[in-house]
Amino acid sequence: MSSFEIGIAGVVGLIALVFLGVRVVYAAAFVGMVGLIAMLGWDAGAGMAGTIPHSKVTTYTLSVLPMFILIGYLAFHAGLTERLFDAARKWLGWVPGGLAVATVIAATGFAAVSGASTATAAVFSRVAIPDMLKYGYDRKLAAGVVAAGGTLASLIPPSALLVIYAIIVEQSVGALLVAGFLPGIVSAIAYSIMIVILAALKPNLGRPIKGFTWRERWRSVPGTLPIIAVVIIIFSAMYYGWATPTEAGALGAFVVFVIALAHGMRWKGLREALLESAKLTVMIFSIIWGVLLFVRFLGFAGLPDAFAKWVVTLPLPPLAIMIGILLFYTVLGMFMDAIGMLLLTLPVVYPAVIALGYDPIWFGIVVVKMCEICLITPPIGLNCFVVNGVRPDIPLSDVFRGIMPFFVADVVTLALFLAFPDIILWLPRTMHMS
Amino acid sequence: MLREDGSTLGVFDVRLGRVETFFNLVAAACIFVLMFLGMAQVLGRQLFDRPISGYIDFVELSMATFAFLGIAYCQRLGGHVRMEMFLKMTSGRAHWAMEVFGTLIALFVIAVLIWYGFDHFLRAYRLGDSTIDAELPVWPSKLLVPVSFALLWLRLLLQLAAYLRLMINPSAAPVAVPRAMTAEEIAAQEIEGTN
């Protein structure tokens, strides 16, 4: 067998193992290891495999991941969601569907201290749905807006998915994080516009909430200051480069830690947050070294290059290929967790996308947005299950129906990203580093 | 050795579980320390122009703690990513056979990585390898890989025994295996994490 054929056999083997339910880290490491051994012999191949976990994982760039994850877990103990939602409803309640719009805006704010979409959907199910139902909002809308609002967490920093993308494709973590802000806000605006249109057409969906005085409005602002502080720390550190992502993450985590203490978090809560952070961290690191072992083997086989060359010769315009890739992710996302999906596909898909002339940062944001859409689409749109889990009184079918307008808004947003790449690229381009 | 009700497995499960939780706690503590360290570094540099010397070297070496120590803990809880579409379509003996297969793959990979990971450590130890900047010794960090993987290997071995028991007798109650969860249950777990 030529090394190229070994490479193809490896890809097929990996797909088979993953379909058989072998955990991605073992499947990827197994294929990578066996492939390296097949090409280099037992000692050189296995020897190389043995160095990869340690050498690939102990790189400074990756140390931002536990910090971002910790911010996310601590944020739940800091009581920030209630305050954010309270402020958002006082300021925005007057528009048609006001409480739903307030939910989107509060979720956008919370995304700035959370990188986990499902968890964000869970807390907002508890905070926002009762209020919306109390004011007679349509329960499909109430459930849908919470499930969709949760997905904003992965675009707006701190976002673990964006960091993982940056590491795998060897792009600047800072540039990707900065690039995530605007698309996150654009997504939130698209959701809000969708709500306002729907509620203006059918006032029964959700009535405006009026009667707050300016005094009440202003008094709701200080409660959101910690969030604003974290946003400023992370954004300005990345944008002006006065701290590394890890340092900014550490500062942000500390701010949230102090707020959580002030809000009554004790040893038990801290222990829980730390153990959960450690578990998620090791899960992500494991899959990273597993996949990088596989990538080393692919590189030896010359497969990504060959695939990229082949894609470029396809008699199709790049846009058609890009849409094809996005559809492929939509299908894959129905069966797989976002992290696994990204790590498994990027080593092969990314070089092809770059060969087609797309920007690495742009593609990162688009692909993470795809992962987010997968969180709200059937059959395993996890965010919808989460909403249904917190509110068993809202049947799953209602949640999935409630998601429809937001899915449409997401498709429009993606089309905007395709038509106007500058929505994504403008901010990082004005940065000090790119 | 293995009693019909799986109680021996249960005992091993609990004992191994204690070590795993301890390892994960150490990893968690290291994340917490990294937070303070990062803060001290950025404040020291920006406010007092006194960065911590060797900060990056130290962070890189200490990353082996939270990158590896918790791996067995995560395996026990079934936390490592996988695609469960086909697993969920099967039941009974076929289902447990798939689990046995996946565990065997993992046992092989991790065994090789323990062996050659230990080699990697031994080389660094014998040569007295140190980081370029702060000249910190590299071997303790490299040693964490075979140590963490050895614990993981024991966990996998226990799970292999547990899955084999279920494959032989599919009607037995599952012991010492992570529960296969439905989307509803995964959602429930996510929700609990935010309470």
XYZ file of C-alpha atoms in Angstrom:
629
model
C 0.000 0.000 0.000
C 1.218 3.504 -0.738
C 1.099 5.954 2.150
C -1.812 7.684 0.431
C -3.797 4.446 0.429
C -2.931 3.897 4.080
C -4.283 7.391 4.695
C -7.583 6.610 2.986
C -7.842 3.335 4.902
C -7.249 5.338 8.086
C -10.057 7.789 7.381
C -12.462 4.965 6.563
C -11.346 3.086 9.669
C -11.890 6.116 11.884
C -15.374 6.708 10.515
C -16.214 3.040 11.124
C -14.914 3.112 14.701
C -16.773 6.317 15.520
C -19.992 4.891 14.090
C -19.503 1.781 16.198
C -19.595 4.030 19.253
C -15.897 3.981 20.180
C -15.141 7.156 22.099
C -13.570 9.709 19.740
C -10.318 10.053 21.676
C -9.589 6.303 21.536
C -10.811 5.873 17.963
C -8.682 8.751 16.657
C -5.621 7.753 18.695
C -5.982 4.107 17.655
C -6.166 4.855 13.939
C -3.387 7.432 14.177
C -1.149 5.050 16.083
C -1.768 2.047 13.856
C -1.276 4.233 10.782
C 2.021 5.631 12.047
C 3.184 2.109 12.878
C 2.189 0.909 9.410
C 4.216 3.643 7.763
C 7.209 3.973 10.105
C 7.479 0.577 11.742
C 6.593 -0.388 15.312
C 9.263 1.397 17.321
C 9.383 4.672 15.414
C 5.598 4.792 14.946
C 4.567 3.881 18.471
C 7.440 5.955 19.866
C 6.172 9.014 18.044
C 2.624 8.303 19.209
C 3.882 8.086 22.805
C 5.297 11.608 22.741
C 2.221 13.251 21.265
C -0.156 13.483 24.263
C 2.332 15.373 26.411
C 3.968 17.504 23.741
C 0.744 18.525 22.001
C -1.155 19.380 25.148
C 1.414 21.296 27.170
C 1.406 24.358 24.960
C 0.682 27.698 26.523
C -2.087 28.649 24.073
C -4.249 25.781 25.297
C -4.105 26.945 28.909
C -6.885 29.447 28.149
C -9.409 26.597 27.965
C -9.656 25.769 31.688
C -9.908 29.486 32.461
C -12.845 30.002 30.115
C -14.512 26.840 31.364
C -14.063 27.961 34.967
C -15.644 31.359 34.222
C -18.650 29.505 32.854
C -19.143 27.247 35.866
C -18.546 30.014 38.412
C -20.995 32.303 36.603
C -23.901 30.079 37.659
C -23.107 30.775 41.292
C -22.909 34.516 40.802
C -26.632 35.204 40.404
C -25.989 37.165 37.240
C -28.839 35.806 35.139
C -31.615 37.196 37.311
C -30.043 40.646 37.359
C -29.426 40.646 33.619
C -32.946 39.586 32.831
C -34.355 42.134 35.251
C -32.411 44.947 33.609
C -33.229 43.766 30.084
C -36.998 43.592 30.732
C -37.066 47.047 32.289
C -35.250 48.556 29.321
C -36.765 46.547 26.497
C -40.109 45.307 27.793
C -42.010 48.002 25.876
C -41.409 46.543 22.406
C -43.797 43.934 20.948
C -42.794 40.576 22.438
C -40.760 42.601 24.931
C -40.023 39.853 27.431
C -38.807 37.536 24.678
C -36.547 40.271 23.312
C -35.318 40.872 26.853
C -34.510 37.161 27.116
C -32.404 37.316 23.962
C -30.523 40.381 25.154
C -29.968 38.952 28.639
C -28.725 35.691 27.114
C -26.350 37.716 24.944
C -25.029 39.377 28.069
C -24.726 36.093 29.902
C -22.872 34.646 26.911
C -20.080 37.017 27.869
C -19.427 34.938 30.978
C -20.437 31.579 29.607
C -19.165 29.430 26.796
C -21.696 26.642 27.255
C -24.885 26.870 25.246
C -26.864 24.114 26.942
C -26.146 25.428 30.412
C -27.189 28.918 29.357
C -30.465 27.547 28.022
C -31.004 25.771 31.342
C -30.623 28.857 33.523
C -32.779 31.005 31.282
C -35.468 28.358 31.265
C -35.641 28.898 34.995
C -35.375 32.676 35.002
C -37.218 33.844 31.907
C -39.908 31.270 31.094
C -41.907 31.715 34.334
C -42.014 35.453 33.770
C -43.077 35.132 30.141
C -45.831 32.665 31.004
C -47.023 34.927 33.826
C -47.617 37.696 31.309
C -49.487 35.345 28.989
C -46.767 34.820 26.422
C -47.218 31.990 23.952
C -45.417 29.036 25.470
C -43.927 27.904 22.167
C -42.349 31.325 21.771
C -41.159 31.340 25.393
C -39.516 27.913 25.036
C -38.059 28.654 21.608
C -36.462 31.927 22.595
C -34.720 30.351 25.577
C -33.382 27.401 23.561
C -32.185 29.693 20.781
C -30.835 32.373 23.117
C -28.616 29.771 24.739
C -26.748 29.206 21.488
C -25.298 32.708 21.596
C -22.854 31.548 24.285
C -20.536 29.849 21.821
C -20.001 32.817 19.553
C -19.497 35.498 22.143
C -16.259 35.060 24.090
C -15.326 33.303 26.303
C -16.010 30.512 23.875
C -14.304 27.130 24.208
C -15.369 26.117 20.700
C -13.617 29.092 19.114
C -10.441 28.336 21.059
C -10.528 24.702 19.953
C -10.974 25.765 16.345
C -8.059 28.177 16.627
C -5.791 25.483 18.049
C -6.640 22.845 15.467
C -6.152 25.131 12.480
C -3.261 27.049 14.080
C -4.795 30.493 13.937
C -4.582 33.289 16.517
C -6.902 32.583 19.466
C -7.178 36.299 20.125
C -8.230 37.110 16.564
C -10.942 34.435 16.630
C -12.278 35.596 19.968
C -12.430 39.199 18.796
C -14.081 38.053 15.574
C -16.830 36.307 17.547
C -18.284 39.451 19.130
C -19.997 41.067 16.163
C -21.486 37.883 14.681
C -22.824 37.062 18.148
C -24.494 40.450 18.359
C -25.783 40.174 14.787
C -27.350 36.822 15.700
C -28.987 38.393 18.754
C -30.350 41.269 16.666
C -31.693 38.817 14.090
C -33.512 36.923 16.858
C -34.893 40.166 18.284
C -36.140 41.444 14.940
C -37.817 38.096 14.333
C -39.617 38.332 17.685
C -40.728 41.919 17.145
C -42.110 41.109 13.685
C -43.964 38.023 14.921
C -45.366 39.776 17.985
C -46.389 42.833 15.969
C -48.293 40.619 13.528
C -49.856 38.471 16.240
C -50.046 40.476 19.482
C -51.290 37.388 21.315
C -47.831 35.844 21.116
C -46.419 38.299 23.605
C -47.575 41.720 24.734
C -45.309 44.646 25.542
C -44.563 45.140 29.239
C -44.849 48.797 30.137
C -44.815 51.041 33.155
C -41.226 51.073 34.319
C -39.928 54.469 35.394
C -36.539 55.750 34.286
C -35.464 55.565 37.902
C -36.252 51.853 37.993
C -34.418 51.365 34.737
C -31.242 53.034 35.862
C -31.283 51.212 39.174
C -31.234 47.893 37.350
C -27.953 48.718 35.631
C -25.404 48.269 38.448
C -26.343 44.585 38.776
C -24.991 43.967 35.300
C -21.653 45.693 35.883
C -19.661 42.496 36.587
C -20.630 41.205 33.151
C -19.586 44.457 31.544
C -16.285 44.257 33.433
C -15.590 40.750 32.111
C -16.487 41.799 28.565
C -14.143 44.773 28.762
C -11.312 42.697 30.227
C -11.475 39.953 27.628
C -12.226 42.143 24.642
C -9.659 44.819 25.348
C -6.978 42.291 26.278
C -7.440 40.527 22.946
C -7.923 43.666 20.926
C -5.066 45.740 22.296
C -2.935 42.771 23.284
C -2.187 43.844 26.858
C -2.715 40.308 28.132
C -2.658 36.814 26.688
C -6.000 34.980 26.386
C -5.035 32.857 29.416
C -4.286 35.919 31.529
C -7.470 37.651 30.458
C -9.372 34.445 31.211
C -7.755 34.266 34.649
C -8.713 37.881 35.404
C -12.246 37.284 34.170
C -12.546 34.110 36.251
C -11.334 35.983 39.311
C -13.918 38.744 38.848
C -16.704 36.174 38.551
C -15.245 34.228 41.506
C -15.433 37.329 43.720
C -19.016 38.067 42.610
C -19.966 34.466 43.301
C -18.488 34.686 46.803
C -20.402 37.902 47.416
C -23.540 36.210 46.146
C -23.181 33.468 48.750
C -21.169 30.735 47.048
C -19.502 28.589 49.679
C -17.030 25.709 49.687
C -19.539 23.223 48.320
C -20.401 25.380 45.326
C -16.756 26.130 44.616
C -15.777 22.466 44.855
C -18.561 21.554 42.459
C -17.602 24.256 39.953
C -13.951 23.218 40.095
C -14.642 19.486 39.710
C -16.958 20.131 36.771
C -14.381 22.436 35.181
C -11.701 19.776 35.591
C -13.925 17.111 34.049
C -14.817 19.210 31.018
C -11.187 20.313 30.665
C -9.806 16.776 30.618
C -12.501 15.730 28.163
C -11.525 18.487 25.751
C -7.785 17.955 26.182
C -8.165 14.197 25.630
C -9.986 14.613 22.370
C -7.422 17.218 21.297
C -4.421 14.916 21.711
C -6.337 11.983 20.274
C -7.227 13.882 17.160
C -3.770 15.448 16.864
C -2.287 11.965 16.886
C -4.588 11.141 14.002
C -3.640 14.412 12.283
C 0.069 13.555 12.523
C -0.659 10.315 10.724
C -2.796 12.074 8.098
C 0.020 14.522 7.494
C 2.469 11.672 6.898
C 0.007 10.150 4.461
C -0.326 13.497 2.664
C -4.078 13.219 2.729
C -5.227 16.764 3.642
C -3.123 18.203 0.798
C -4.470 15.703 -1.692
C -8.044 16.346 -0.601
C -7.581 20.119 -0.849
C -6.134 19.775 -4.362
C -9.049 17.604 -5.387
C -11.659 20.004 -3.998
C -10.118 22.914 -5.896
C -10.403 21.053 -9.200
C -14.128 20.406 -8.718
C -16.131 22.064 -11.515
C -18.202 24.021 -8.994
C -18.037 27.613 -7.762
C -16.481 27.925 -4.257
C -19.793 29.197 -2.858
C -21.560 25.999 -3.930
C -18.844 23.894 -2.283
C -19.079 26.011 0.871
C -22.847 25.548 1.031
C -22.266 21.827 0.500
C -19.834 21.783 3.436
C -22.324 23.641 5.635
C -25.080 21.180 4.741
C -22.711 18.333 5.556
C -22.195 19.867 9.014
C -25.948 20.242 9.475
C -26.397 16.520 8.929
C -23.367 15.502 10.985
C -24.480 17.758 13.813
C -27.646 15.740 14.136
C -25.614 12.804 15.382
C -22.650 14.265 17.116
C -21.504 16.641 19.773
C -20.061 19.913 18.425
C -16.570 19.447 19.849
C -16.211 15.961 18.405
C -17.622 17.066 15.078
C -15.228 20.010 14.752
C -12.141 18.106 15.780
C -12.826 15.120 13.586
C -13.632 16.998 10.404
C -11.439 20.101 10.487
C -8.094 18.401 9.757
C -9.416 17.400 6.340
C -12.057 20.052 5.641
C -10.027 23.091 6.707
C -7.155 22.861 4.160
C -9.735 22.428 1.414
C -11.678 25.500 2.551
C -8.491 27.563 2.619
C -7.481 26.273 -0.823
C -10.844 27.542 -2.064
C -9.791 31.012 -0.949
C -11.891 31.452 2.192
C -10.536 33.279 5.208
C -9.519 31.074 8.201
C -11.085 33.400 10.781
C -14.285 33.764 8.782
C -14.660 30.010 8.414
C -14.107 29.529 12.156
C -17.030 31.766 13.036
C -19.275 30.224 10.383
C -18.513 26.688 11.474
C -19.128 27.486 15.147
C -22.413 29.100 14.168
C -23.251 25.831 12.383
C -22.511 23.888 15.573
C -24.899 26.193 17.396
C -27.680 25.659 14.896
C -27.257 21.921 15.433
C -28.041 22.489 19.112
C -31.592 23.545 18.273
C -32.481 21.270 15.356
C -34.147 17.852 15.713
C -33.534 15.015 16.415
C -31.004 15.734 19.134
C -31.138 19.516 19.475
C -29.846 19.349 23.018
C -30.950 22.861 23.948
C -34.562 21.903 23.246
C -34.253 18.863 25.488
C -32.799 21.075 28.195
C -35.748 23.479 28.041
C -38.152 20.572 28.133
C -36.193 19.120 31.075
C -36.530 22.286 33.151
C -40.155 22.800 32.089
C -41.737 19.361 31.644
C -45.081 21.163 31.230
C -43.905 22.377 27.793
C -43.840 19.317 25.520
C -40.770 18.727 23.396
C -42.796 19.089 20.219
C -43.776 22.606 21.314
C -40.155 23.516 21.968
C -39.110 22.319 18.521
C -42.006 24.218 16.972
C -41.096 27.309 18.971
C -37.557 27.120 17.635
C -38.648 27.431 13.983
C -38.595 31.246 13.680
C -35.175 31.329 15.295
C -33.888 28.667 12.963
C -35.056 30.865 10.073
C -33.295 33.841 11.666
C -30.117 31.739 11.913
C -30.255 30.800 8.243
C -30.653 34.479 7.365
C -27.711 35.318 9.619
C -25.551 32.681 7.939
C -26.525 34.033 4.532
C -25.457 37.482 5.760
C -22.082 36.077 6.827
C -21.667 34.527 3.380
C -22.705 37.693 1.557
C -20.874 40.153 3.806
C -17.781 38.465 5.269
C -16.800 41.837 6.730
C -19.360 41.389 9.503
C -16.905 38.826 10.804
C -13.596 40.141 9.526
C -13.847 43.859 10.152
C -13.043 43.799 13.885
C -10.097 41.378 13.800
C -8.670 43.242 10.810
C -8.459 46.463 12.796
C -6.719 44.623 15.619
C -3.107 45.116 16.520
C -2.139 41.631 15.446
C -3.779 40.847 12.142
C -13.900 -14.414 41.349
C -16.776 -12.431 39.885
C -19.925 -13.062 41.811
C -23.204 -13.307 39.993
C -24.580 -10.002 41.308
C -21.439 -8.143 40.334
C -20.672 -7.155 43.914
C -16.921 -7.714 43.480
C -16.983 -5.345 40.531
C -18.932 -2.897 42.645
C -16.248 -2.944 45.341
C -13.472 -2.305 42.824
C -15.603 0.396 41.250
C -15.900 2.279 44.520
C -12.224 1.925 45.476
C -10.917 2.949 42.075
C -13.469 5.739 42.067
C -11.939 7.244 45.200
C -8.494 7.459 43.608
C -10.005 8.920 40.443
C -11.903 11.580 42.333
C -8.741 12.465 44.221
C -6.783 12.798 40.964
C -9.527 14.986 39.532
C -9.514 17.149 42.662
C -5.789 17.727 42.200
C -6.454 18.725 38.588
C -9.246 21.042 39.754
C -6.970 22.636 42.353
C -4.368 23.261 39.648
C -6.947 25.083 37.527
C -7.775 27.248 40.531
C -4.095 28.012 41.142
C -3.616 28.832 37.443
C -6.341 31.463 37.817
C -4.484 33.231 40.643
C -1.180 32.829 38.857
C -2.507 34.350 35.642
C -3.947 37.241 37.578
C -0.710 37.815 39.485
C 1.232 37.675 36.233
C -0.854 40.234 34.375
C -1.192 42.594 37.352
C 2.513 42.260 38.169
C 3.483 43.050 34.617
C 1.021 45.853 33.914
C 1.008 47.636 37.273
C 4.455 47.016 38.731
C 6.428 46.045 35.678
C 7.429 42.869 37.543
C 6.278 39.769 35.628
C 6.723 36.385 37.269
C 9.889 34.910 35.806
C 9.390 31.618 33.989
C 5.607 32.004 34.049
C 5.005 30.464 30.634
C 7.344 27.536 31.278
C 5.664 26.857 34.584
C 2.158 27.028 33.105
C 3.092 24.687 30.279
C 4.542 22.074 32.623
C 1.660 22.303 35.079
C -0.867 21.865 32.288
C -0.168 18.131 32.362
C -2.146 18.054 35.637
C -5.510 19.157 34.321
C -4.874 17.735 30.866
C -4.371 14.170 32.129
C -5.080 13.540 35.817
C -8.850 13.584 35.468
C -9.000 11.275 32.456
C -10.046 8.165 34.402
C -12.626 10.153 36.378
C -14.110 11.350 33.104
C -14.097 7.796 31.732
C -15.935 6.487 34.794
C -18.687 9.044 34.278
C -18.848 8.316 30.552
C -17.785 11.875 29.827
C -15.581 11.323 26.782
C -17.255 12.288 23.515
C -18.691 9.594 21.292
C -21.405 9.059 18.748
C -24.197 6.989 20.243
C -26.579 6.786 17.316
C -25.938 3.129 16.492
C -25.236 2.083 20.057
C -28.723 3.231 20.944
C -30.257 1.177 18.163
C -28.879 -2.004 19.663
C -29.853 -3.663 22.884
C -29.020 -6.711 24.960
C -26.042 -8.832 23.969
C -25.226 -6.942 20.746
C -25.163 -3.667 22.666
C -22.770 -4.969 25.310
C -20.610 -6.565 22.609
C -20.152 -3.129 21.034
C -19.145 -1.729 24.402
C -16.643 -4.575 24.855
C -15.203 -3.799 21.426
C -14.822 -0.089 22.190
C -13.191 -0.858 25.524
C -10.711 -3.266 23.914
C -9.659 -0.575 21.432
C -9.168 1.850 24.303
C -7.180 -0.696 26.338
C -4.805 -1.283 23.431
C -4.248 2.419 22.694
C -3.732 3.367 26.311
C -1.384 0.410 26.949
C 0.885 1.520 24.100
C 0.725 5.123 25.255
C 1.644 4.141 28.835
C 4.669 2.208 27.578
C 5.969 4.865 25.200
C 4.814 7.732 27.375
C 6.942 6.257 30.171
C 9.839 6.067 27.702
C 9.289 9.724 26.933
C 9.495 10.506 30.637
C 12.545 8.291 31.177
C 14.480 10.039 28.417
C 13.737 13.428 29.903
C 14.747 12.179 33.349
C 18.028 10.599 32.256
C 19.051 13.546 30.105
C 18.009 16.026 32.774
C 15.818 17.873 30.263
C 14.681 21.317 31.336
C 12.632 24.148 29.851
C 14.521 26.674 27.744
C 13.578 29.808 29.597
C 13.336 29.066 33.308
C 15.274 25.773 33.220
C 12.590 23.903 35.129
C 12.971 20.101 35.001
C 10.572 18.556 32.518
C 10.317 14.989 33.824
C 7.714 15.445 36.601
C 5.290 16.817 34.049
C 5.989 13.996 31.611
C 5.579 11.421 34.362
C 1.972 12.513 34.848
C 1.057 10.996 31.468
C 1.891 7.330 32.192
C 0.590 7.692 35.761
C -2.783 9.097 34.681
C -3.038 6.618 31.832
C -2.245 3.716 34.168
C -5.205 4.679 36.328
C -7.328 5.008 33.203
C -6.167 1.567 32.081
C -7.344 0.056 35.359
C -10.702 1.757 34.939
C -10.971 0.436 31.381
C -10.055 -3.058 32.548
C -12.785 -2.885 35.179
C -15.265 -1.704 32.563
C -14.186 -4.527 30.255
C -14.990 -7.050 32.972
C -18.277 -5.322 33.663
C -19.278 -5.257 29.985
C -18.236 -8.901 29.496
C -20.405 -9.871 32.449
C -23.356 -8.115 30.811
C -22.593 -9.626 27.432
C -22.659 -13.114 28.937
C -25.758 -12.378 30.953
C -27.650 -9.446 29.399
C -30.422 -9.657 31.970
C -28.080 -8.847 34.880
C -28.205 -5.414 36.458
C -25.420 -3.156 35.102
C -22.624 -2.619 37.630
C -19.517 -0.442 37.261
C -20.408 0.854 33.813
C -21.400 4.403 32.911
C -25.085 4.578 32.235
C -26.008 5.029 28.587
C -28.055 8.192 28.674
C -30.894 9.386 26.523
C -31.014 12.979 25.301
C -33.485 13.686 28.118
C -31.042 12.391 30.710
C -28.130 14.343 29.267
C -30.325 17.415 29.403
C -31.187 16.630 33.017
C -27.493 16.432 33.853
C -26.812 19.771 32.197
C -29.635 21.323 34.128
C -28.359 19.963 37.413
C -24.956 21.535 36.768
C -26.536 24.975 36.788
C -28.513 24.655 39.994
